[in-house]
Coordinates of C-alpha atoms in Angstrom, one line a residue:
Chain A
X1 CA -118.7 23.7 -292.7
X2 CA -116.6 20.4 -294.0
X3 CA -113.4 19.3 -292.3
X4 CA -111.8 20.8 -295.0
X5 CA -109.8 24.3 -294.1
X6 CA -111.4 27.3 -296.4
X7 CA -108.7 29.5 -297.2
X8 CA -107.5 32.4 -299.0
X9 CA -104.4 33.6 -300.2
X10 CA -103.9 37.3 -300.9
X11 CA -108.0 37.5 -300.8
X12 CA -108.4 35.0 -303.3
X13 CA -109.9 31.8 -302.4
X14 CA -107.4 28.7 -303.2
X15 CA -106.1 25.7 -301.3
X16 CA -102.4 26.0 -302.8
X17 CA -99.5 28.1 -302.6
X18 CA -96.9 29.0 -304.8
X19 CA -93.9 27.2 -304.9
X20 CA -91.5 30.3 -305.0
X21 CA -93.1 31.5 -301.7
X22 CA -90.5 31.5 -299.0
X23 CA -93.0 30.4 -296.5
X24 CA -92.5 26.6 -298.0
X25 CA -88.9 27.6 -299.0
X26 CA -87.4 28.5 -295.8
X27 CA -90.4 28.7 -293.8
X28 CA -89.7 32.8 -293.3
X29 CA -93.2 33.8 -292.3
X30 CA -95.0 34.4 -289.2
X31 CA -98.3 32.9 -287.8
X32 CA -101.1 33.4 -285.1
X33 CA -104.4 31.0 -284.4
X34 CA -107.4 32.9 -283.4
X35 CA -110.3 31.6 -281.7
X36 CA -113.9 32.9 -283.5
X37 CA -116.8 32.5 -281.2
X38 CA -120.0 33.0 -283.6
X39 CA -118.8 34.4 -286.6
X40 CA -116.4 36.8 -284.1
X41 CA -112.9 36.9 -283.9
X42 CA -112.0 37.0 -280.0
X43 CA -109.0 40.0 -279.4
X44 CA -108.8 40.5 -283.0
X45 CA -107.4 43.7 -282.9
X46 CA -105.2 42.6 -280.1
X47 CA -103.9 39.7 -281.9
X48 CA -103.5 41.6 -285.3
X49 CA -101.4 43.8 -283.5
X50 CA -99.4 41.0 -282.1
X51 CA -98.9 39.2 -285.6
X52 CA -97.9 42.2 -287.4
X53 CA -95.3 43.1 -284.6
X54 CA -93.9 39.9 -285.2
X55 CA -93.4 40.3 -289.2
X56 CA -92.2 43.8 -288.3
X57 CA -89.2 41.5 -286.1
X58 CA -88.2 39.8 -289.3
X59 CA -88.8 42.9 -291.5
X60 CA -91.4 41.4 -293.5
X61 CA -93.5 44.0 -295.4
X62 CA -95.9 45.3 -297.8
X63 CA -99.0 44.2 -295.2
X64 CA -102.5 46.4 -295.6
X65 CA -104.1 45.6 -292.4
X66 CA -107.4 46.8 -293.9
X67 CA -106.9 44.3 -296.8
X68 CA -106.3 41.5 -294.2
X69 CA -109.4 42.3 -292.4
X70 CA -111.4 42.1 -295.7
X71 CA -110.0 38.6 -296.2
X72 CA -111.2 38.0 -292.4
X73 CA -114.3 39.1 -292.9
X74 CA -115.0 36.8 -296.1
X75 CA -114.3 34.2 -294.0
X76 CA -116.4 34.9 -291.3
X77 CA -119.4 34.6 -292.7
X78 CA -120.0 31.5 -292.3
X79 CA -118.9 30.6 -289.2
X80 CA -121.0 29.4 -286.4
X81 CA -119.8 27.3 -282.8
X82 CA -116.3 27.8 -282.6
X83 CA -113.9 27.7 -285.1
X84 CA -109.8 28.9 -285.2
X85 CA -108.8 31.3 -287.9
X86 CA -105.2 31.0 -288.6
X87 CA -103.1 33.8 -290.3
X88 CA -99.7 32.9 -292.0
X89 CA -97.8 35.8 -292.9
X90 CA -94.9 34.9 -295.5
X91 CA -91.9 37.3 -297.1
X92 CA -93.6 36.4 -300.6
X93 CA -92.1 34.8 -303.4
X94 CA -88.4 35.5 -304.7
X95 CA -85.8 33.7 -306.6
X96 CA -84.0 30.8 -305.1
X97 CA -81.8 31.4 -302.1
X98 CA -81.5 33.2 -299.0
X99 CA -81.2 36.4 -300.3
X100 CA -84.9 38.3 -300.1
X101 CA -86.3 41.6 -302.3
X102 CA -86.9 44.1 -299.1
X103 CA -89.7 45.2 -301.1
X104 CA -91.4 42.1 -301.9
X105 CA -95.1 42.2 -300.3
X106 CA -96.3 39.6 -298.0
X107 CA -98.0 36.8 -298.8
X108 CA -100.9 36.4 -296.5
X109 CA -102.4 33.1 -296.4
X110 CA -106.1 33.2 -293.7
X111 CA -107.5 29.7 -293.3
X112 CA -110.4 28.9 -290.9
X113 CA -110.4 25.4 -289.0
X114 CA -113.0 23.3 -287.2
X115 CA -112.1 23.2 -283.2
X116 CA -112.7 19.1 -282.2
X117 CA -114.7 18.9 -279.3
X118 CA -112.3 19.1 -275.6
X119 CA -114.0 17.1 -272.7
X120 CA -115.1 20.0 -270.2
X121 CA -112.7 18.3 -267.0
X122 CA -109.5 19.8 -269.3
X123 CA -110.7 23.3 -268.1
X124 CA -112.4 22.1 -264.6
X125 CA -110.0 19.2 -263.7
X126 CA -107.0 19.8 -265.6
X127 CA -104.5 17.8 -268.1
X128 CA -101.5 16.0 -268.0
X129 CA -98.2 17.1 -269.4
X130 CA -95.5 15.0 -271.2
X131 CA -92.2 15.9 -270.1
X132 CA -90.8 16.3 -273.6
X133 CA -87.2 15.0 -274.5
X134 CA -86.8 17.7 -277.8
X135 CA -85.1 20.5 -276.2
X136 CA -85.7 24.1 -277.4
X137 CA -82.3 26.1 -278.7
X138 CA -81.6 29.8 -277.8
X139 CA -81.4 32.4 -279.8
X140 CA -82.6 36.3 -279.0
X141 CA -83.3 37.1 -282.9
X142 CA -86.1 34.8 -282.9
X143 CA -87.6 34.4 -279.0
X144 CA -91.0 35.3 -278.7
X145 CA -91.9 35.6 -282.5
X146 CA -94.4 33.1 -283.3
X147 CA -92.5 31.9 -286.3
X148 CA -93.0 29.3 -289.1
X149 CA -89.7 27.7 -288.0
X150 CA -91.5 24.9 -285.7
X151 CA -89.6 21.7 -286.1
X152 CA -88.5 21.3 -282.4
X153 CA -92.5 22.0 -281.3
X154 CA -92.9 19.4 -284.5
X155 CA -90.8 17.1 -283.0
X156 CA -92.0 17.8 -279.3
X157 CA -95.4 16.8 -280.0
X158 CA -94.9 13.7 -281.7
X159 CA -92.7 11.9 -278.4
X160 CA -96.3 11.6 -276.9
X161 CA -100.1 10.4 -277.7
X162 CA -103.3 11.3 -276.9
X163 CA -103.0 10.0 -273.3
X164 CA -101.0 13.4 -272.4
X165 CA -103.0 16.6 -273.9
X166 CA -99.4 18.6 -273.7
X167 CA -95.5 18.3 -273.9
X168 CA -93.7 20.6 -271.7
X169 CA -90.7 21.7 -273.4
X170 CA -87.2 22.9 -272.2
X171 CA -84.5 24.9 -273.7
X172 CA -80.9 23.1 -273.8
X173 CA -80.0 24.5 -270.3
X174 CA -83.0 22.0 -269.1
X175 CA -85.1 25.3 -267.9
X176 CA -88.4 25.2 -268.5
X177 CA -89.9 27.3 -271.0
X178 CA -93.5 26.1 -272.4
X179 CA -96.2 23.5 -273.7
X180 CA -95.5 22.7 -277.4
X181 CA -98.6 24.7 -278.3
X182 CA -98.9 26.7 -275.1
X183 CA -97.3 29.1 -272.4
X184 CA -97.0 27.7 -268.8
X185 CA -97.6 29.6 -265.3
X186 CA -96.0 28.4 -261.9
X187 CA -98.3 29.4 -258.8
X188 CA -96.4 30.0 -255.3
X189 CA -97.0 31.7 -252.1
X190 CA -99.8 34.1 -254.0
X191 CA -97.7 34.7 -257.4
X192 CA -97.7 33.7 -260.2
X193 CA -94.2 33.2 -262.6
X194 CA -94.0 31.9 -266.3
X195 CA -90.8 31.3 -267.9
X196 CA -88.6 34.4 -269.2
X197 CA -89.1 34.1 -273.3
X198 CA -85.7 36.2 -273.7
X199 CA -83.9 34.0 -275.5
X200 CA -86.3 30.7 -276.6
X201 CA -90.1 30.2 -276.8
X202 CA -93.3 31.6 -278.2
X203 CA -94.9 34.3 -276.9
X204 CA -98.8 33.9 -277.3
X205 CA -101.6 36.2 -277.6
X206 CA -102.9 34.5 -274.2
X207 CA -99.8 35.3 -272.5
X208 CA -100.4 39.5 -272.4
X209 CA -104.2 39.0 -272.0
X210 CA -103.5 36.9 -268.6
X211 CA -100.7 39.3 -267.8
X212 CA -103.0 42.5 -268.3
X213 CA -105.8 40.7 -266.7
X214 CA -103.5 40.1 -263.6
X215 CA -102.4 43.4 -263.0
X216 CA -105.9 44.7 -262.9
X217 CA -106.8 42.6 -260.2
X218 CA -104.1 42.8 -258.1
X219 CA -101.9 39.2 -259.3
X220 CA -98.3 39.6 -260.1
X221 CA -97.3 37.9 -262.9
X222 CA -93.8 37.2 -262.5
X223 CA -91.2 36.3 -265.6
X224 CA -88.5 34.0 -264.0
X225 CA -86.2 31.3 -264.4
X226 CA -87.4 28.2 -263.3
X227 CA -85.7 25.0 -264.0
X228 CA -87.3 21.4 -264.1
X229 CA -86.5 20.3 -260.2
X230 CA -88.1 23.4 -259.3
X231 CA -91.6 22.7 -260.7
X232 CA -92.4 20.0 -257.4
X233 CA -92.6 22.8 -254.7
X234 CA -95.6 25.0 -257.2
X235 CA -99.1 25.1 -255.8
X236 CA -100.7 25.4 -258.8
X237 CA -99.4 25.3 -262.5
X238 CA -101.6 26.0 -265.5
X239 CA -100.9 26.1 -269.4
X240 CA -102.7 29.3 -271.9
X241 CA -103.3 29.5 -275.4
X242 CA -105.6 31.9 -277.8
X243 CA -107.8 28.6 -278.5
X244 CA -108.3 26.9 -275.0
X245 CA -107.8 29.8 -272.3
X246 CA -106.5 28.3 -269.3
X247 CA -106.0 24.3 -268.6
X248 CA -104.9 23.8 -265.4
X249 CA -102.1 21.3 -265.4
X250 CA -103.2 18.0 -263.3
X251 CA -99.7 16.4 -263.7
X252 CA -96.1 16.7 -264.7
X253 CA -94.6 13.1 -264.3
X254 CA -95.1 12.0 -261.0
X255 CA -96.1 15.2 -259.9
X256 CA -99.7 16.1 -259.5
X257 CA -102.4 19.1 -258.7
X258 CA -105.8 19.9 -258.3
X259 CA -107.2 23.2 -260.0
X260 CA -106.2 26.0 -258.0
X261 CA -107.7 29.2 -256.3
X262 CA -106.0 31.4 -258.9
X263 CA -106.0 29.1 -261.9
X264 CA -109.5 29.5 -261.1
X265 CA -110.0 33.6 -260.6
X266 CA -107.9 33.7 -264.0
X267 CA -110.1 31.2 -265.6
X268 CA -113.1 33.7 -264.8
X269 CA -110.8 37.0 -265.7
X270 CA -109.8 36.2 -269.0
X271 CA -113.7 35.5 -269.8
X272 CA -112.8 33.0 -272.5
X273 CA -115.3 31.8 -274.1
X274 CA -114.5 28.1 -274.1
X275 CA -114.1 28.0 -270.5
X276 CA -117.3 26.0 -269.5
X277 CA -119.3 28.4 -267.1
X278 CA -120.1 27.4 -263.7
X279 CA -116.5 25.9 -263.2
Chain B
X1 CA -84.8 27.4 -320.3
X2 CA -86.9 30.5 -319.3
X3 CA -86.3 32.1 -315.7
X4 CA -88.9 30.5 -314.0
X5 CA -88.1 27.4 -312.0
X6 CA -89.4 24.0 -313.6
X7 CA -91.0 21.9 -311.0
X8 CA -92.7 18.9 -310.1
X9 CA -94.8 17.8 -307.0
X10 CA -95.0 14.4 -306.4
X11 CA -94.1 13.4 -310.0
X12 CA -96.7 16.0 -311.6
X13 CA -96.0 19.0 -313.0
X14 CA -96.9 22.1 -310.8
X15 CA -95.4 25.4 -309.5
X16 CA -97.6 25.2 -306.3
X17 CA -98.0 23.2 -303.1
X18 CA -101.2 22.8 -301.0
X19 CA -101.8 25.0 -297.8
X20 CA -102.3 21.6 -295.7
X21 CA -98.5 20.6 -296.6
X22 CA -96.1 20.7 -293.5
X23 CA -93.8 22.4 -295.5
X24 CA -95.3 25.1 -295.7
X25 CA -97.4 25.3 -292.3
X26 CA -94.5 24.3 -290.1
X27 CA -91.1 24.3 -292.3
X28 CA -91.3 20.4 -291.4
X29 CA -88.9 19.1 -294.2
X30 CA -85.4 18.7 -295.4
X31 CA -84.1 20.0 -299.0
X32 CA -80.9 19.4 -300.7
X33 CA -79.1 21.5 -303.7
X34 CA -77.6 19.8 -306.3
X35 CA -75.4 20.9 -309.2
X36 CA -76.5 19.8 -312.7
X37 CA -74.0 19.8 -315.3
X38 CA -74.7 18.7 -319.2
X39 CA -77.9 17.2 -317.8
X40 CA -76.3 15.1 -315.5
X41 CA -76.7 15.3 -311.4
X42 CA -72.9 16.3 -309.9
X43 CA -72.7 12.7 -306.9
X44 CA -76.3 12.4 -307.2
X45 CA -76.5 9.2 -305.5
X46 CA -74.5 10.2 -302.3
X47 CA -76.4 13.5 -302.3
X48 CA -79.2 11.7 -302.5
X49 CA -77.9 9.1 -299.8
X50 CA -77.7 12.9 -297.2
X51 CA -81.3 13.6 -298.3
X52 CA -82.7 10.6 -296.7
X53 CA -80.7 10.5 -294.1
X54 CA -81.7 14.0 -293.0
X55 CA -85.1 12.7 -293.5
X56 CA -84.9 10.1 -291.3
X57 CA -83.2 11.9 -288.6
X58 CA -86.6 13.8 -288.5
X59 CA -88.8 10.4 -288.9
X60 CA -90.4 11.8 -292.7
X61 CA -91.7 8.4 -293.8
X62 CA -93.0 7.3 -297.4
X63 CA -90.3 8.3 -299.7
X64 CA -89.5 6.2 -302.8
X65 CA -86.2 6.5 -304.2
X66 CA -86.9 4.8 -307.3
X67 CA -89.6 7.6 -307.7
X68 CA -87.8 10.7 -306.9
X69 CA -85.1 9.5 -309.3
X70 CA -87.3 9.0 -312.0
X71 CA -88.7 12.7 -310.9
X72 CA -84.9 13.9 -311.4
X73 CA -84.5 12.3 -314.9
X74 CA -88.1 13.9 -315.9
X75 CA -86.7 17.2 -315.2
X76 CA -83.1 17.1 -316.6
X77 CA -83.9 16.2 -320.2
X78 CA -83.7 20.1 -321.4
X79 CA -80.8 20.8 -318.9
X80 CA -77.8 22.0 -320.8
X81 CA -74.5 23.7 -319.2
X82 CA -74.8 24.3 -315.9
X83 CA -78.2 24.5 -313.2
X84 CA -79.2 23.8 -309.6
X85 CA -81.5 21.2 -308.7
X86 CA -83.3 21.8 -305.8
X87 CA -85.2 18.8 -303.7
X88 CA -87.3 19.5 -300.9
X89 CA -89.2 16.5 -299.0
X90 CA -91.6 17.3 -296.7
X91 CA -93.6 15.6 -294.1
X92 CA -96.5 15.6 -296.4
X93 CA -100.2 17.0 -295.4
X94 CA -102.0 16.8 -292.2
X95 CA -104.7 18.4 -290.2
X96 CA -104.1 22.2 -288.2
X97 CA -101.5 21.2 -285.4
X98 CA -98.4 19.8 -284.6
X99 CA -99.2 16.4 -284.2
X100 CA -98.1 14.3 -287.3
X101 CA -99.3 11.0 -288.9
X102 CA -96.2 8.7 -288.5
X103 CA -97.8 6.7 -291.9
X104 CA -98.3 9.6 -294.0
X105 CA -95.9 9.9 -297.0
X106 CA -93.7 12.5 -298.0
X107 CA -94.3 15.3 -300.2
X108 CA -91.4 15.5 -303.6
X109 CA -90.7 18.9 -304.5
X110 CA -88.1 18.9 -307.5
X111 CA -87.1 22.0 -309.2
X112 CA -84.8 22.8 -311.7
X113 CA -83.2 26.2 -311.6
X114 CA -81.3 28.3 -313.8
X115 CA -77.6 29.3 -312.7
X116 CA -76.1 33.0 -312.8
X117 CA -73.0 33.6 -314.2
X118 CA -70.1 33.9 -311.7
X119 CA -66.6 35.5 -312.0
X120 CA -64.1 33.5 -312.3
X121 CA -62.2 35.1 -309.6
X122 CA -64.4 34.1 -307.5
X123 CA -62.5 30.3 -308.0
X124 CA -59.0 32.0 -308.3
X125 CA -58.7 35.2 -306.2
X126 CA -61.5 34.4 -303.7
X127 CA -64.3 36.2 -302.1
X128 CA -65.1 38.4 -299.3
X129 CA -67.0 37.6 -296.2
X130 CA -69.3 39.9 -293.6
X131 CA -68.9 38.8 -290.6
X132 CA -72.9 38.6 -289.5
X133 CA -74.8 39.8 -286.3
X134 CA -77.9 37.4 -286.5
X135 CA -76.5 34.0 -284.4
X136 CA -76.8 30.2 -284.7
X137 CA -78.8 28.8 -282.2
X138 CA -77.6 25.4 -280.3
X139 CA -79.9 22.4 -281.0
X140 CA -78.2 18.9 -281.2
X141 CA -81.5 17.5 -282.5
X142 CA -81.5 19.1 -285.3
X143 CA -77.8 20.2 -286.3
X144 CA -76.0 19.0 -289.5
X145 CA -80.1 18.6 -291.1
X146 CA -80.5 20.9 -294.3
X147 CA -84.2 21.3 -292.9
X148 CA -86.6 24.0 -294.3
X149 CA -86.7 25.9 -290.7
X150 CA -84.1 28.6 -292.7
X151 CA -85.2 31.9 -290.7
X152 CA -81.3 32.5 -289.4
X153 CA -79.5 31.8 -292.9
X154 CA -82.3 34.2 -293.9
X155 CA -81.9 37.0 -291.6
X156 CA -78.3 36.5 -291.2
X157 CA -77.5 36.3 -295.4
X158 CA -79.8 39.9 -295.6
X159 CA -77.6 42.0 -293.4
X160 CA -75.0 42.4 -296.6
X161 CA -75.4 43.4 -300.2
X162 CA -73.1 42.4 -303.3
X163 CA -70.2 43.7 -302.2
X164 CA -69.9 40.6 -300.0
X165 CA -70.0 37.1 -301.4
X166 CA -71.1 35.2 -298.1
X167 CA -71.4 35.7 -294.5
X168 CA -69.7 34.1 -291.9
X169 CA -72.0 32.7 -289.0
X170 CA -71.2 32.5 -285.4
X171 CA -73.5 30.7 -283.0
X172 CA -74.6 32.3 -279.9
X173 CA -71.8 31.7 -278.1
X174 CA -69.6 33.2 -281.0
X175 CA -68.0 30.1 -282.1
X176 CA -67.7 30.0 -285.7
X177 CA -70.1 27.9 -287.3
X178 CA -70.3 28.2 -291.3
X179 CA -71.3 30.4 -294.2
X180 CA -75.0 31.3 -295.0
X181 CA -75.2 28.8 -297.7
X182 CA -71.2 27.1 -297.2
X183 CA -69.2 25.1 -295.0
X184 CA -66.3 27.1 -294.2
X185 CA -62.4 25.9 -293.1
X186 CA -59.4 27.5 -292.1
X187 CA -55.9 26.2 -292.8
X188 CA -52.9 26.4 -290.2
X189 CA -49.5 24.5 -290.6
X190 CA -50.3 22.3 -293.0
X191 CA -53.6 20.9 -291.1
X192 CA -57.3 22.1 -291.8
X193 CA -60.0 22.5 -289.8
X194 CA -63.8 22.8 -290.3
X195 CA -66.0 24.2 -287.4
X196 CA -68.0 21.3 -285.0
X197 CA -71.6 20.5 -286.5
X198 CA -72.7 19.0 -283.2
X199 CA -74.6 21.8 -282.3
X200 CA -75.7 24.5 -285.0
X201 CA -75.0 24.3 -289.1
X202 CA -75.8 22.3 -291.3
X203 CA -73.6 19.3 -293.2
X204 CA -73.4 20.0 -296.8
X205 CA -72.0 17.7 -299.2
X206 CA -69.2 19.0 -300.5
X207 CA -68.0 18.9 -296.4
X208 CA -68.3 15.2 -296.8
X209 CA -67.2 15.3 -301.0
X210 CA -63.6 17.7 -299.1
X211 CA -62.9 15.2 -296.0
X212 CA -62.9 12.0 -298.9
X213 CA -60.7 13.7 -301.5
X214 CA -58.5 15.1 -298.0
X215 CA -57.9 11.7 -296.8
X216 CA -57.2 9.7 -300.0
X217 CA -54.3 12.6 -300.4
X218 CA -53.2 11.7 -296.8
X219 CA -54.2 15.5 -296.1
X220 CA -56.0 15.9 -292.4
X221 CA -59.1 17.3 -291.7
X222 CA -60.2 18.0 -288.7
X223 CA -63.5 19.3 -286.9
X224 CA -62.9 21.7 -284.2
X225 CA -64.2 24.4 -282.0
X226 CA -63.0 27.7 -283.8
X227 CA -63.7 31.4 -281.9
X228 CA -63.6 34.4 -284.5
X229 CA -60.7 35.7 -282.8
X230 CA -59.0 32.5 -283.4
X231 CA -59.6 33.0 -288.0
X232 CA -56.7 35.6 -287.7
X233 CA -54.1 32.8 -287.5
X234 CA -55.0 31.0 -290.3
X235 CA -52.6 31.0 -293.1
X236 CA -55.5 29.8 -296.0
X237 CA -59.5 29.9 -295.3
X238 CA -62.1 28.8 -297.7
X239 CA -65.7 28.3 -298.5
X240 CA -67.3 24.8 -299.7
X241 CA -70.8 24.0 -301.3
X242 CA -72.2 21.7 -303.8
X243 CA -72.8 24.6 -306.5
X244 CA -69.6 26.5 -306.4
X245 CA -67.3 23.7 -305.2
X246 CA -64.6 25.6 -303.7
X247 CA -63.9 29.3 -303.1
X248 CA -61.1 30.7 -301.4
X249 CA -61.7 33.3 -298.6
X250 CA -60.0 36.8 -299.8
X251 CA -61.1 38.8 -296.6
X252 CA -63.7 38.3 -293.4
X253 CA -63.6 42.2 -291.8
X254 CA -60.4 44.0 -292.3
X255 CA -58.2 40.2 -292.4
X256 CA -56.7 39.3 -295.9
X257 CA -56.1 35.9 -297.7
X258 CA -54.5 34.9 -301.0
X259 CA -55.5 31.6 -302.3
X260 CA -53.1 29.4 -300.7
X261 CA -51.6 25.5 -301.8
X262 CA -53.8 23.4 -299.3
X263 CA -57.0 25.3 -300.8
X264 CA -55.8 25.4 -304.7
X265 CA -55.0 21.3 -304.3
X266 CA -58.3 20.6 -302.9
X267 CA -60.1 22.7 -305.7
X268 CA -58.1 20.5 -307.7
X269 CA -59.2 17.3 -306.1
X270 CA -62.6 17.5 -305.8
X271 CA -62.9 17.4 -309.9
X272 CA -65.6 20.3 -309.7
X273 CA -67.1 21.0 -312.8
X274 CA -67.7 24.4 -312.2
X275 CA -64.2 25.5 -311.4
X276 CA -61.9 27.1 -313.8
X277 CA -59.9 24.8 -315.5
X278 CA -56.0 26.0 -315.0
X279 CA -56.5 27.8 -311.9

């Protein structure tokens, strides 16, 4: 596989998109990045389910899920290693202006990506956060929904190079909320808390596998408000996403940590298979 | 002219973008609309003056304005009466991820589009506003910037049919922002008033085109913080962008306007082409 992205739109193989297609227009459309582990998607059905409840949010139709696992499949094929398979959902094409046919069909755009190689001590040792100065707004219509609206991640992630491996990000009250590409988790006295997503944020696949994963084995996974003062007195704080797992968070600022005891038992939980084994 | 939008991409004809473009991935760009009348661009050079200035607000890097205006002048030589042209600049193409190259050049996205025909009562008696649910979030980074992350105006303009000629947008703390696709201002003893920008909405021209032609006629305009409960009071309200000029407000829920002096001077003022001569 080259470093080029193979894609398809609507099942046909192409590397361009039409120019009437609201996803460039207005960026109305919804995404999800998948990790496939030898020619496997991992959660697919999971994360299907997750993408097409967040089209169903913004009421964009006229999606086969059949059809778009055809289109996965083709992809698949020749995939080996790790790769990401990322799935853009858009309202399809219409005239110009806000104003969208309710019948229009999605466009669906699948693309698979080549994962650059992470140095194993992100998973064993942890990374460093940026404490970003792009602050996220509020608004319930769109928290949670893992939307093609991304300029304040955008933004985010350009305040900082490669020396930090994530920005966390705060909403305009200064409470925390996430990584730019990533949900963040808070350990204290035996619990575990991540932001509340009620009103800014993204809620990732990761998020629900770590929350189902706790309640099996007896962790509470907590959604709280936690502001940016309050981040010192956590014993552990770690960061999810579909493609990495867990990262335990090494440092915020000043602020550092080691890998924790629970970081850790989730690391092994959510059997990702990233994670390097033995850590 | 046929129906379908004439485009170029980066000087070439095409009616498609690549799937690596920003644009399209993230909504990482900034658009203007333009009216076109007898082939010639309505204030192109200050529009063009907001265009890269929203651009530059978000850092997109490598645009030419020598080249995008011989783009323009490509595209207008079959324009006759009356079209939109739309420009869109993105942040170009880059890799899967947030993380931009701060060298990479823009992508140019010019399009010419056909306009529908609009009553002329429209100009003279005014229209009618809905009075939306869907909210303006609260960003100051990114407030005033016609950017391509759309997904509010979107939801917010689909909640009404034709029976409505705009909706009126609140942010979430239901002070009223704009129009869907307008500026919006509200007229009380003699002194008008358009909604703060500092937070939500975005800065069209014709705001900028109104507050000019107000001052030279030593007529005040002023930006203030407006609660829908506070548009009852206002003795004229009315609707601004760069393809209708000027409309008067005739209703927003069961409230009533007639096109007032203040509102039918400015119309006059502004030297729109669009607008009705004798109104």
């Amino acid at each position: 596989m080259n470093n080029h992205p193979r894609s398809l739109v609507n099942g046909t193989p192409a590397d361009k998109i039409s120019l009437t297609d609201r996803g460039i227009q207005y960026g109305d459309g919804v995404f999800r990045t998948m990790l496939v582990a030898d020619g496997q998607v991992v959660d697919m059905a999971a994360q299907l389910d997750k993408l097409y409840a967040d089209a169903n949010r913004l009421g964009i139709k006229g999606i086969s899920p059949e059809t778009l696992r055809d289109d996965i499949h083709k992809l698949l094929d020749q995939c080996q290693g790790f790769s990401a398979l990322k799935i853009i959902l858009t309202r399809g094409n219409s005239n110009r202006g806000y104003v969208y046919d309710p019948k229009a069909d999605a466009t669906r755009i699948v693309s698979i990506f080549e994962l650059s190689d992470v140095p194993n001590s992100y998973w064993t040792k942890g990374v460093d956060l940026f404490v970003c100065t792009t602050r996220l707004g509020k608004n319930a219509a769109l928290s949670g929904i893992k939307h093609l609206n991304r300029l304040e991640q955008v933004l985010a992630r350009n305040e900082f190079g490669n020396e930090f491996q994530e920005g966390l990000m705060l909403d305009t009250d200064n409470q925390v909320i996430s990584g730019t590409m990533s949900n963040i988790y808070f350990v204290s006295n035996g619990s575990i808390t991540t932001p509340s997503l009620e009103l800014s944020g993204v809620r990732g696949f990761m998020l629900d596998k770590i929350q189902t994963c706790a309640g099996e084995s007896g962790l509470s996974l907590n959604t709280g408000h936690i502001h940016l003062q309050q981040i010192d007195a956590a014993e552990e704080v770690f960061v999810s996403n579909s493609l990495i797992g867990i990262w335990p968070v090494r440092s915020i600022g000043q602020k550092q940590w080691r890998r924790g005891p629970l970081t850790s038992k989730l690391q092994h939980l959510i059997q990702h298979p990233r994670i390097p084994e033995n850590t």
